[in-house]
PDB file of C-alpha atoms and ligand atoms in Angstrom:
ATOM      1  CA  MET A  12      -9.735   6.110  55.513  1.00 53.00           C
ATOM      2  CA  THR A  13     -10.014   3.854  52.114  1.00 67.00           C
ATOM      3  CA  GLU A  14      -7.061   4.536  49.704  1.00 78.00           C
ATOM      4  CA  ALA A  15      -7.606   5.523  46.222  1.00 79.00           C
ATOM      5  CA  PRO A  16      -5.981   3.271  43.556  1.00 80.00           C
ATOM      6  CA  SER A  17      -2.387   3.904  42.854  1.00 80.00           C
ATOM      7  CA  THR A  18      -3.096   3.925  39.085  1.00 83.00           C
ATOM      8  CA  LEU A  19      -5.619   7.043  39.728  1.00 88.00           C
ATOM      9  CA  SER A  20      -4.346  10.560  38.690  1.00 92.00           C
ATOM     10  CA  CYS A  21      -6.528  13.380  37.635  1.00 95.00           C
ATOM     11  CA  PHE A  22      -6.202  14.027  33.821  1.00 94.00           C
ATOM     12  CA  LEU A  23      -7.270  17.714  34.280  1.00 94.00           C
ATOM     13  CA  CYS A  24      -5.105  18.767  37.304  1.00 93.00           C
ATOM     14  CA  GLY A  25      -2.459  15.963  37.685  1.00 93.00           C
ATOM     15  CA  GLU A  26      -3.408  15.367  41.419  1.00 93.00           C
ATOM     16  CA  ARG A  27      -2.915  11.703  43.089  1.00 93.00           C
ATOM     17  CA  ARG A  28      -4.716  12.538  46.240  1.00 95.00           C
ATOM     18  CA  PHE A  29      -8.813  11.595  46.277  1.00 96.00           C
ATOM     19  CA  SER A  30     -11.270  11.218  48.608  1.00 95.00           C
ATOM     20  CA  LEU A  31     -14.242   8.572  48.518  1.00 95.00           C
ATOM     21  CA  ILE A  32     -17.565  10.030  47.715  1.00 96.00           C
ATOM     22  CA  SER A  33     -19.640   7.119  47.068  1.00 95.00           C
ATOM     23  CA  ASP A  34     -18.987   3.236  46.675  1.00 93.00           C
ATOM     24  CA  ARG A  35     -22.426   2.650  45.465  1.00 92.00           C
ATOM     25  CA  ALA A  36     -23.829   3.318  41.794  1.00 92.00           C
ATOM     26  CA  ARG A  37     -27.425   3.408  40.020  1.00 90.00           C
ATOM     27  CA  PHE A  38     -29.196   0.564  40.873  1.00 87.00           C
ATOM     28  CA  GLY A  39     -27.021  -0.290  44.086  1.00 88.00           C
ATOM     29  CA  MET A  40     -24.244  -1.408  42.094  1.00 88.00           C
ATOM     30  CA  PRO A  41     -20.675  -1.709  43.955  1.00 89.00           C
ATOM     31  CA  SER A  42     -18.452   0.726  42.516  1.00 89.00           C
ATOM     32  CA  LYS A  43     -16.071   3.471  43.790  1.00 92.00           C
ATOM     33  CA  PHE A  44     -16.247   7.245  42.887  1.00 95.00           C
ATOM     34  CA  TRP A  45     -13.621   9.511  44.090  1.00 96.00           C
ATOM     35  CA  LEU A  46     -13.190  13.156  44.418  1.00 97.00           C
ATOM     36  CA  CYS A  47     -10.168  14.643  43.159  1.00 97.00           C
ATOM     37  CA  GLU A  48      -8.600  16.724  45.948  1.00 96.00           C
ATOM     38  CA  GLY A  49      -6.692  19.253  43.405  1.00 95.00           C
ATOM     39  CA  CYS A  50     -10.129  20.028  41.621  1.00 96.00           C
ATOM     40  CA  GLY A  51     -13.008  18.730  42.293  1.00 97.00           C
ATOM     41  CA  LEU A  52     -13.928  16.082  39.419  1.00 98.00           C
ATOM     42  CA  ILE A  53     -14.953  12.932  40.207  1.00 97.00           C
ATOM     43  CA  HIS A  54     -12.942   9.543  38.827  1.00 96.00           C
ATOM     44  CA  GLN A  55     -14.599   6.262  39.102  1.00 93.00           C
ATOM     45  CA  ASP A  56     -12.240   3.626  40.291  1.00 85.00           C
ATOM     46  CA  PRO A  57     -11.088   1.958  37.367  1.00 73.00           C
ATOM     47  CA  GLU A  58     -10.672  -1.309  39.039  1.00 66.00           C
ATOM     48  CA  SER A  59     -14.087  -1.578  40.379  1.00 59.00           C
ATOM     49  CA  GLY A  60     -16.381  -1.119  37.229  1.00 58.00           C
ATOM     50  CA  GLY A  61     -15.015   1.800  35.851  1.00 55.00           C
ATOM     51  CA  ASN A  62     -13.903  -0.244  32.491  1.00 63.00           C
ATOM     52  CA  TRP A  63     -16.554   0.583  30.196  1.00 71.00           C
ATOM     53  CA  LYS A  64     -15.272   0.648  27.030  1.00 75.00           C
ATOM     54  CA  THR A  65     -17.143   1.382  23.525  1.00 78.00           C
ATOM     55  CA  GLU A  66     -17.501  -2.704  22.955  1.00 79.00           C
ATOM     56  CA  ARG A  67     -20.000  -2.375  26.284  1.00 80.00           C
ATOM     57  CA  TYR A  68     -22.270   0.270  24.483  1.00 85.00           C
ATOM     58  CA  ALA A  69     -21.738  -1.869  21.019  1.00 84.00           C
ATOM     59  CA  SER A  70     -23.303  -5.041  22.806  1.00 83.00           C
ATOM     60  CA  GLY A  71     -26.229  -3.395  23.588  1.00 86.00           C
ATOM     61  CA  GLU A  72     -25.459  -4.022  27.604  1.00 83.00           C
ATOM     62  CA  TYR A  73     -25.688  -0.507  28.531  1.00 83.00           C
ATOM     63  CA  ARG A  74     -29.095   0.468  27.048  1.00 86.00           C
ATOM     64  CA  GLU A  75     -30.468  -2.937  27.903  1.00 84.00           C
ATOM     65  CA  SER A  76     -29.437  -1.797  31.779  1.00 80.00           C
ATOM     66  CA  ASN A  77     -30.784   1.823  31.683  1.00 79.00           C
ATOM     67  CA  ALA A  78     -33.114   2.525  29.047  1.00 80.00           C
ATOM     68  CA  PRO A  79     -34.274  -1.196  27.742  1.00 83.00           C
ATOM     69  CA  GLU A  80     -37.761   0.369  25.973  1.00 86.00           C
ATOM     70  CA  SER A  81     -37.806   0.012  22.270  1.00 91.00           C
ATOM     71  CA  PRO A  82     -36.286   2.461  19.949  1.00 92.00           C
ATOM     72  CA  ASP A  83     -39.895   3.413  19.079  1.00 93.00           C
ATOM     73  CA  ARG A  84     -40.821   4.525  22.387  1.00 94.00           C
ATOM     74  CA  LEU A  85     -37.716   5.822  23.332  1.00 91.00           C
ATOM     75  CA  HIS A  86     -38.085   8.391  20.430  1.00 93.00           C
ATOM     76  CA  ALA A  87     -41.607   9.270  21.383  1.00 93.00           C
ATOM     77  CA  GLY A  88     -40.438   9.700  25.185  1.00 93.00           C
ATOM     78  CA  ARG A  89     -37.651  11.871  24.419  1.00 95.00           C
ATOM     79  CA  ARG A  90     -38.940  14.079  21.524  1.00 96.00           C
ATOM     80  CA  ARG A  91     -39.827  16.847  23.587  1.00 97.00           C
ATOM     81  CA  LEU A  92     -36.285  16.869  25.109  1.00 97.00           C
ATOM     82  CA  GLY A  93     -34.790  16.591  21.576  1.00 98.00           C
ATOM     83  CA  GLU A  94     -36.843  19.893  20.689  1.00 98.00           C
ATOM     84  CA  GLU A  95     -35.526  21.882  23.675  1.00 98.00           C
ATOM     85  CA  ARG A  96     -31.994  20.928  22.932  1.00 98.00           C
ATOM     86  CA  ALA A  97     -32.434  21.957  19.264  1.00 98.00           C
ATOM     87  CA  ALA A  98     -34.012  25.252  20.245  1.00 97.00           C
ATOM     88  CA  TRP A  99     -30.856  25.922  22.264  1.00 97.00           C
ATOM     89  CA  LEU A 100     -28.505  25.352  19.397  1.00 97.00           C
ATOM     90  CA  ASP A 101     -30.976  27.234  16.845  1.00 96.00           C
ATOM     91  CA  SER A 102     -30.491  29.955  19.237  1.00 94.00           C
ATOM     92  CA  ARG A 103     -26.887  30.317  18.809  1.00 92.00           C
ATOM     93  CA  LEU A 104     -27.196  29.578  14.803  1.00 91.00           C
ATOM     94  CA  ARG A 105     -29.154  32.413  14.300  1.00 82.00           C
ATOM     95  CA  GLY A 106     -27.416  34.637  11.896  1.00 76.00           C
ATOM     96  CA  ARG A 107     -25.583  32.231   9.978  1.00 76.00           C
ATOM     97  CA  THR A 108     -26.725  31.538   6.516  1.00 74.00           C
ATOM     98  CA  GLY A 109     -27.603  28.619   4.610  1.00 83.00           C
ATOM     99  CA  SER A 110     -28.573  25.154   6.134  1.00 91.00           C
ATOM    100  CA  PRO A 111     -25.773  24.271   9.009  1.00 96.00           C
ATOM    101  CA  ARG A 112     -24.449  20.756   8.784  1.00 96.00           C
ATOM    102  CA  VAL A 113     -25.078  19.417  12.500  1.00 98.00           C
ATOM    103  CA  LEU A 114     -23.476  16.336  13.849  1.00 98.00           C
ATOM    104  CA  GLU A 115     -24.307  14.294  17.163  1.00 98.00           C
ATOM    105  CA  ILE A 116     -21.772  12.170  18.730  1.00 98.00           C
ATOM    106  CA  GLY A 117     -24.084   9.655  20.899  1.00 97.00           C
ATOM    107  CA  SER A 118     -27.370  10.303  18.927  1.00 97.00           C
ATOM    108  CA  ALA A 119     -29.066   7.599  20.618  1.00 95.00           C
ATOM    109  CA  GLU A 120     -32.629   6.910  19.369  1.00 95.00           C
ATOM    110  CA  GLY A 121     -32.304  10.286  17.130  1.00 97.00           C
ATOM    111  CA  ALA A 122     -34.739  12.705  18.966  1.00 98.00           C
ATOM    112  CA  PHE A 123     -32.259  15.726  18.535  1.00 98.00           C
ATOM    113  CA  LEU A 124     -31.435  14.999  15.089  1.00 98.00           C
ATOM    114  CA  ALA A 125     -34.845  14.527  13.839  1.00 98.00           C
ATOM    115  CA  ALA A 126     -35.574  18.038  15.665  1.00 98.00           C
ATOM    116  CA  GLY A 127     -32.762  19.569  13.928  1.00 97.00           C
ATOM    117  CA  ARG A 128     -33.781  18.080  10.339  1.00 97.00           C
ATOM    118  CA  SER A 129     -37.203  19.723  10.717  1.00 97.00           C
ATOM    119  CA  ARG A 130     -35.641  22.935  11.375  1.00 95.00           C
ATOM    120  CA  GLY A 131     -33.841  22.461   7.978  1.00 95.00           C
ATOM    121  CA  TRP A 132     -30.415  21.293   9.266  1.00 96.00           C
ATOM    122  CA  SER A 133     -28.369  18.659   7.411  1.00 96.00           C
ATOM    123  CA  VAL A 134     -28.095  16.509  10.390  1.00 98.00           C
ATOM    124  CA  GLU A 135     -25.953  13.178  10.794  1.00 98.00           C
ATOM    125  CA  GLY A 136     -25.340  10.869  14.073  1.00 98.00           C
ATOM    126  CA  ILE A 137     -22.400   8.738  15.659  1.00 98.00           C
ATOM    127  CA  GLU A 138     -24.070   6.122  17.578  1.00 96.00           C
ATOM    128  CA  PRO A 139     -22.350   3.154  19.478  1.00 95.00           C
ATOM    129  CA  ASP A 140     -25.471   1.103  20.180  1.00 94.00           C
ATOM    130  CA  PRO A 141     -26.430  -0.879  16.916  1.00 94.00           C
ATOM    131  CA  LEU A 142     -30.255  -1.090  17.451  1.00 95.00           C
ATOM    132  CA  LEU A 143     -30.448   2.881  18.109  1.00 96.00           C
ATOM    133  CA  SER A 144     -27.860   3.849  15.219  1.00 97.00           C
ATOM    134  CA  ALA A 145     -30.135   1.171  12.936  1.00 97.00           C
ATOM    135  CA  PHE A 146     -33.519   3.058  14.137  1.00 97.00           C
ATOM    136  CA  THR A 147     -32.185   6.494  13.569  1.00 98.00           C
ATOM    137  CA  ARG A 148     -30.441   5.126  10.150  1.00 98.00           C
ATOM    138  CA  ASP A 149     -33.231   2.987   8.829  1.00 97.00           C
ATOM    139  CA  ARG A 150     -36.244   4.407  10.330  1.00 97.00           C
ATOM    140  CA  LEU A 151     -35.669   7.981  10.481  1.00 97.00           C
ATOM    141  CA  ALA A 152     -33.560   7.914   7.202  1.00 98.00           C
ATOM    142  CA  ILE A 153     -30.892  10.193   8.966  1.00 98.00           C
ATOM    143  CA  PRO A 154     -27.175   9.096   8.347  1.00 98.00           C
ATOM    144  CA  THR A 155     -25.831   7.700  11.350  1.00 98.00           C
ATOM    145  CA  PHE A 156     -22.343   6.050  11.985  1.00 97.00           C
ATOM    146  CA  SER A 157     -22.686   2.774  13.724  1.00 96.00           C
ATOM    147  CA  GLY A 158     -19.616   2.774  16.268  1.00 94.00           C
ATOM    148  CA  GLY A 159     -17.312   4.557  18.665  1.00 93.00           C
ATOM    149  CA  TRP A 160     -15.984   8.299  17.732  1.00 94.00           C
ATOM    150  CA  GLN A 161     -12.621   6.800  17.463  1.00 92.00           C
ATOM    151  CA  GLY A 162     -13.942   4.741  14.243  1.00 94.00           C
ATOM    152  CA  TYR A 163     -15.424   7.648  12.500  1.00 95.00           C
ATOM    153  CA  VAL A 164     -13.783   9.517   9.378  1.00 93.00           C
ATOM    154  CA  VAL A 165     -14.986  13.119   8.665  1.00 91.00           C
ATOM    155  CA  GLN A 166     -15.617  13.824   5.065  1.00 90.00           C
ATOM    156  CA  ASP A 167     -16.464  17.739   5.698  1.00 93.00           C
ATOM    157  CA  ARG A 168     -16.130  19.482   8.588  1.00 96.00           C
ATOM    158  CA  PHE A 169     -19.142  20.448  10.478  1.00 97.00           C
ATOM    159  CA  ASP A 170     -20.773  23.878  11.426  1.00 97.00           C
ATOM    160  CA  ALA A 171     -21.781  22.532  14.783  1.00 98.00           C
ATOM    161  CA  VAL A 172     -21.029  19.446  16.939  1.00 98.00           C
ATOM    162  CA  VAL A 173     -23.080  18.454  19.998  1.00 98.00           C
ATOM    163  CA  SER A 174     -22.958  15.407  22.543  1.00 98.00           C
ATOM    164  CA  PHE A 175     -25.328  15.055  25.230  1.00 98.00           C
ATOM    165  CA  HIS A 176     -24.413  13.079  28.236  1.00 97.00           C
ATOM    166  CA  VAL A 177     -21.710  11.313  26.287  1.00 96.00           C
ATOM    167  CA  ILE A 178     -18.592  12.680  27.864  1.00 97.00           C
ATOM    168  CA  GLU A 179     -18.821  11.564  31.588  1.00 96.00           C
ATOM    169  CA  HIS A 180     -18.601   7.861  29.728  1.00 93.00           C
ATOM    170  CA  LEU A 181     -15.331   8.628  28.139  1.00 92.00           C
ATOM    171  CA  PRO A 182     -11.721   7.675  29.751  1.00 88.00           C
ATOM    172  CA  ASP A 183      -9.681   9.986  27.676  1.00 91.00           C
ATOM    173  CA  ALA A 184     -12.155  13.481  27.382  1.00 95.00           C
ATOM    174  CA  PRO A 185      -9.017  15.465  26.400  1.00 96.00           C
ATOM    175  CA  ALA A 186      -8.815  13.274  23.694  1.00 96.00           C
ATOM    176  CA  PHE A 187     -12.179  13.449  22.851  1.00 97.00           C
ATOM    177  CA  LEU A 188     -12.347  16.975  22.781  1.00 98.00           C
ATOM    178  CA  ARG A 189      -9.434  17.335  20.311  1.00 97.00           C
ATOM    179  CA  PHE A 190     -11.247  14.635  17.975  1.00 97.00           C
ATOM    180  CA  VAL A 191     -14.471  17.296  18.208  1.00 98.00           C
ATOM    181  CA  ARG A 192     -12.342  20.417  17.384  1.00 97.00           C
ATOM    182  CA  GLY A 193     -11.151  18.629  14.367  1.00 97.00           C
ATOM    183  CA  LEU A 194     -14.614  18.129  13.160  1.00 97.00           C
ATOM    184  CA  LEU A 195     -15.559  21.849  13.102  1.00 97.00           C
ATOM    185  CA  LYS A 196     -14.870  24.827  10.971  1.00 95.00           C
ATOM    186  CA  ASP A 197     -12.954  27.657  12.640  1.00 94.00           C
ATOM    187  CA  GLY A 198     -16.110  29.455  14.415  1.00 93.00           C
ATOM    188  CA  GLY A 199     -18.040  26.392  14.318  1.00 96.00           C
ATOM    189  CA  LEU A 200     -20.090  25.433  17.871  1.00 97.00           C
ATOM    190  CA  PHE A 201     -19.573  22.631  20.008  1.00 98.00           C
ATOM    191  CA  GLY A 202     -22.554  21.988  22.352  1.00 98.00           C
ATOM    192  CA  VAL A 203     -22.015  19.746  25.304  1.00 98.00           C
ATOM    193  CA  GLU A 204     -24.345  18.354  28.267  1.00 98.00           C
ATOM    194  CA  THR A 205     -23.123  16.408  31.239  1.00 98.00           C
ATOM    195  CA  PRO A 206     -23.786  16.221  34.838  1.00 98.00           C
ATOM    196  CA  ASP A 207     -22.848  19.017  37.026  1.00 98.00           C
ATOM    197  CA  ASN A 208     -20.569  18.217  40.297  1.00 98.00           C
ATOM    198  CA  LEU A 209     -21.609  21.646  41.886  1.00 98.00           C
ATOM    199  CA  ARG A 210     -25.386  20.716  41.349  1.00 97.00           C
ATOM    200  CA  PRO A 211     -25.897  17.177  41.900  1.00 97.00           C
ATOM    201  CA  TRP A 212     -29.580  16.048  41.289  1.00 95.00           C
ATOM    202  CA  THR A 213     -31.598  12.592  40.460  1.00 93.00           C
ATOM    203  CA  PRO A 214     -35.269  12.031  39.923  1.00 88.00           C
ATOM    204  CA  ARG A 215     -34.814   8.304  41.256  1.00 86.00           C
ATOM    205  CA  GLY A 216     -35.174   6.921  44.639  1.00 84.00           C
ATOM    206  CA  ARG A 217     -31.592   7.050  46.202  1.00 90.00           C
ATOM    207  CA  TRP A 218     -29.078   9.937  46.168  1.00 94.00           C
ATOM    208  CA  THR A 219     -26.585   7.168  45.111  1.00 95.00           C
ATOM    209  CA  ASP A 220     -28.493   7.167  41.421  1.00 94.00           C
ATOM    210  CA  TRP A 221     -26.749  10.337  40.738  1.00 96.00           C
ATOM    211  CA  PHE A 222     -23.861   8.103  40.239  1.00 95.00           C
ATOM    212  CA  ASP A 223     -23.802   5.536  37.068  1.00 92.00           C
ATOM    213  CA  GLN A 224     -21.239   2.800  36.472  1.00 89.00           C
ATOM    214  CA  GLY A 225     -20.887   4.079  33.146  1.00 90.00           C
ATOM    215  CA  HIS A 226     -19.536   7.636  34.362  1.00 93.00           C
ATOM    216  CA  LEU A 227     -15.964   7.605  34.302  1.00 93.00           C
ATOM    217  CA  SER A 228     -15.400  11.216  35.085  1.00 96.00           C
ATOM    218  CA  THR A 229     -17.922  14.038  36.184  1.00 98.00           C
ATOM    219  CA  TYR A 230     -17.285  17.514  35.707  1.00 98.00           C
ATOM    220  CA  HIS A 231     -18.020  21.169  36.877  1.00 97.00           C
ATOM    221  CA  GLU A 232     -18.122  24.277  34.814  1.00 96.00           C
ATOM    222  CA  PRO A 233     -14.837  25.410  35.676  1.00 95.00           C
ATOM    223  CA  GLY A 234     -13.099  22.210  34.996  1.00 96.00           C
ATOM    224  CA  LEU A 235     -14.784  21.587  31.750  1.00 97.00           C
ATOM    225  CA  GLY A 236     -13.970  24.939  30.540  1.00 95.00           C
ATOM    226  CA  LEU A 237     -10.499  24.380  31.037  1.00 95.00           C
ATOM    227  CA  LEU A 238     -10.285  21.005  29.019  1.00 96.00           C
ATOM    228  CA  LEU A 239     -12.173  22.831  26.413  1.00 97.00           C
ATOM    229  CA  GLN A 240      -9.961  25.789  25.800  1.00 95.00           C
ATOM    230  CA  ARG A 241      -7.167  23.705  26.019  1.00 95.00           C
ATOM    231  CA  ALA A 242      -8.667  21.592  23.222  1.00 96.00           C
ATOM    232  CA  GLY A 243      -9.221  24.835  21.091  1.00 96.00           C
ATOM    233  CA  PHE A 244     -12.464  26.311  22.031  1.00 97.00           C
ATOM    234  CA  GLU A 245     -13.249  29.384  23.202  1.00 94.00           C
ATOM    235  CA  ARG A 246     -16.289  32.312  24.189  1.00 91.00           C
ATOM    236  CA  LEU A 247     -18.116  29.532  26.228  1.00 93.00           C
ATOM    237  CA  VAL A 248     -21.413  30.380  27.403  1.00 96.00           C
ATOM    238  CA  GLN A 249     -23.463  28.017  29.947  1.00 96.00           C
ATOM    239  CA  ASP A 250     -27.043  27.803  29.774  1.00 96.00           C
ATOM    240  CA  ALA A 251     -28.318  28.443  33.492  1.00 92.00           C
ATOM    241  CA  GLY A 252     -31.939  26.992  32.638  1.00 93.00           C
ATOM    242  CA  CYS A 253     -30.640  23.551  32.297  1.00 96.00           C
ATOM    243  CA  LEU A 254     -30.459  21.275  34.868  1.00 96.00           C
ATOM    244  CA  ASP A 255     -27.100  19.580  34.008  1.00 97.00           C
ATOM    245  CA  LEU A 256     -24.100  21.229  33.026  1.00 98.00           C
ATOM    246  CA  ARG A 257     -24.530  22.358  29.599  1.00 98.00           C
ATOM    247  CA  LEU A 258     -22.030  24.788  27.610  1.00 98.00           C
ATOM    248  CA  MET A 259     -21.881  25.973  24.330  1.00 98.00           C
ATOM    249  CA  ALA A 260     -18.791  26.785  23.082  1.00 97.00           C
ATOM    250  CA  GLU A 261     -16.737  28.105  19.691  1.00 97.00           C
ATOM    251  CA  ALA A 262     -14.028  26.571  17.650  1.00 97.00           C
ATOM    252  CA  GLY A 263     -10.649  28.645  17.750  1.00 93.00           C
ATOM    253  CA  ALA A 264      -7.319  27.882  18.779  1.00 86.00           C
ATOM    254  CA  PRO A 265      -6.101  25.965  21.751  1.00 82.00           C
ATOM    255  CA  ARG A 266      -4.841  27.704  24.742  1.00 80.00           C
ATOM    256  CA  GLU A 267      -2.523  26.300  27.541  1.00 78.00           C
ATOM    257  CA  THR A 268      -4.050  27.848  30.863  1.00 74.00           C
ATOM    258  CA  ALA A 269      -2.994  26.659  34.121  1.00 71.00           C
ATOM    259  CA  PRO A 270      -5.905  24.957  36.417  1.00 67.00           C
ATOM    260  CA  ALA A 271      -6.707  27.626  38.824  1.00 74.00           C
ATOM    261  CA  MET A 272      -9.141  25.380  40.812  1.00 80.00           C
ATOM    262  CA  GLY A 273      -9.345  26.914  44.177  1.00 85.00           C
ATOM    263  CA  ASP A 274     -11.209  25.332  46.579  1.00 94.00           C
ATOM    264  CA  LEU A 275     -13.453  23.264  44.247  1.00 96.00           C
ATOM    265  CA  ALA A 276     -13.237  20.324  45.633  1.00 97.00           C
ATOM    266  CA  GLY A 277     -14.663  21.879  48.996  1.00 97.00           C
ATOM    267  CA  GLN A 278     -17.186  23.264  47.187  1.00 97.00           C
ATOM    268  CA  VAL A 279     -18.102  19.863  45.223  1.00 98.00           C
ATOM    269  CA  ARG A 280     -17.812  17.913  48.919  1.00 97.00           C
ATOM    270  CA  THR A 281     -20.539  20.576  50.504  1.00 97.00           C
ATOM    271  CA  ALA A 282     -22.477  20.173  47.337  1.00 98.00           C
ATOM    272  CA  PHE A 283     -22.785  16.242  47.824  1.00 97.00           C
ATOM    273  CA  HIS A 284     -23.410  16.609  51.571  1.00 96.00           C
ATOM    274  CA  ASP A 285     -26.491  18.860  50.884  1.00 96.00           C
ATOM    275  CA  PHE A 286     -27.825  16.716  48.239  1.00 96.00           C
ATOM    276  CA  ARG A 287     -27.523  13.688  50.051  1.00 94.00           C
ATOM    277  CA  ARG A 288     -29.655  15.082  52.987  1.00 93.00           C
ATOM    278  CA  HIS A 289     -32.098  17.194  50.800  1.00 89.00           C
ATOM    279  CA  HIS A 290     -32.615  14.061  48.701  1.00 84.00           C
ATOM    280  CA  TRP A 291     -33.201  11.724  51.789  1.00 81.00           C
ATOM    281  CA  TRP A 292     -35.883  14.102  53.446  1.00 82.00           C
ATOM    282  CA  LYS A 293     -37.308  14.503  49.889  1.00 80.00           C
ATOM    283  CA  ARG A 294     -37.574  10.775  49.671  1.00 79.00           C
ATOM    284  CA  TRP A 295     -39.426  10.677  53.261  1.00 83.00           C
ATOM    285  CA  ALA A 296     -41.575  13.769  52.392  1.00 84.00           C
ATOM    286  CA  ARG A 297     -43.162  11.873  49.303  1.00 83.00           C
ATOM    287  CA  ARG A 298     -43.915   8.278  51.054  1.00 84.00           C
ATOM    288  CA  VAL A 299     -45.540  10.354  53.630  1.00 88.00           C
ATOM    289  CA  ALA A 300     -47.518  12.227  51.307  1.00 86.00           C
ATOM    290  CA  ARG A 301     -48.530   8.921  49.718  1.00 86.00           C
ATOM    291  CA  VAL A 302     -49.851   7.461  52.826  1.00 86.00           C
ATOM    292  CA  LEU A 303     -51.692  10.584  53.670  1.00 86.00           C
ATOM    293  CA  ARG A 304     -52.999  10.688  50.352  1.00 82.00           C
ATOM    294  CA  PRO A 305     -57.125  10.943  50.666  1.00 72.00           C
ATOM    295  CA  GLY A 306     -58.598   7.656  48.646  1.00 67.00           C
ATOM    296  CA  ARG A 307     -55.669   5.934  48.926  1.00 59.00           C
ATOM    297  CA  THR A 308     -56.495   2.268  48.669  1.00 55.00           C
ATOM    298  CA  PRO A 309     -55.226   0.038  51.272  1.00 49.00           C
TER     299      PRO A 309
HETATM  300 ZN1  LIG B 421      -7.970  16.983  39.333  1.00 91.45          ZN
END
């Protein structure tokens, strides 16, 4: 049996027992992903690639390996997604007066922020990749801080903060959530989206493509919910229509809740067992369909 590194301990439940769930990340990159036997979160081995820091996003390395298109093309391709995410936040902002101030952390090419601005919001971004933050600032004329969230200084608190597919990249999610709470007015909204350990999926060819070398920890609803409560969020609502884990929470007071994780590790293990099997069959069905397609040129 492969041993988890002795330096690994779970920041959600304190557990030190882990089992290996994948030894490959996207693009076949070698890396180790460990399932926490205490709570079902998945943590990447910090010694085998899981050492992504803000500087690696700031150097453009992550964008070049994952989405090497120009910012223009990225923006065009993600416009619909940005509008869908803005509509989700808008449905929760209704009833609040005035033009809400909204911050996106990890704003990438600005598709969400542009959609929010067209709804009359006052929008702002934080983005560590300099090409993407410059595009949002200079081409879309949306104020965007170029750098990691740790370097951002808040002037006025926000009505809403969102971060889509960011938290799984962070080594210290509890610190990040406390930072977000500090950015929000009391009662302000935090919208967060991240991969779901209980519902893994990937549009790509191999099941191991669900794992990403930049993903340091991945979550499920009970686990992320607990972290949010500890950081001072309440009234959590999950968007069941999203393929990933998408939660909206309200800024309130922190609550020190004890983990009651049941057999979440077992549920995650089963979810990945099924995902692996179904993904393998789907891949073969697609291949067969391609071969049998009428009019196929040999
Ligand atoms: Zn744990």
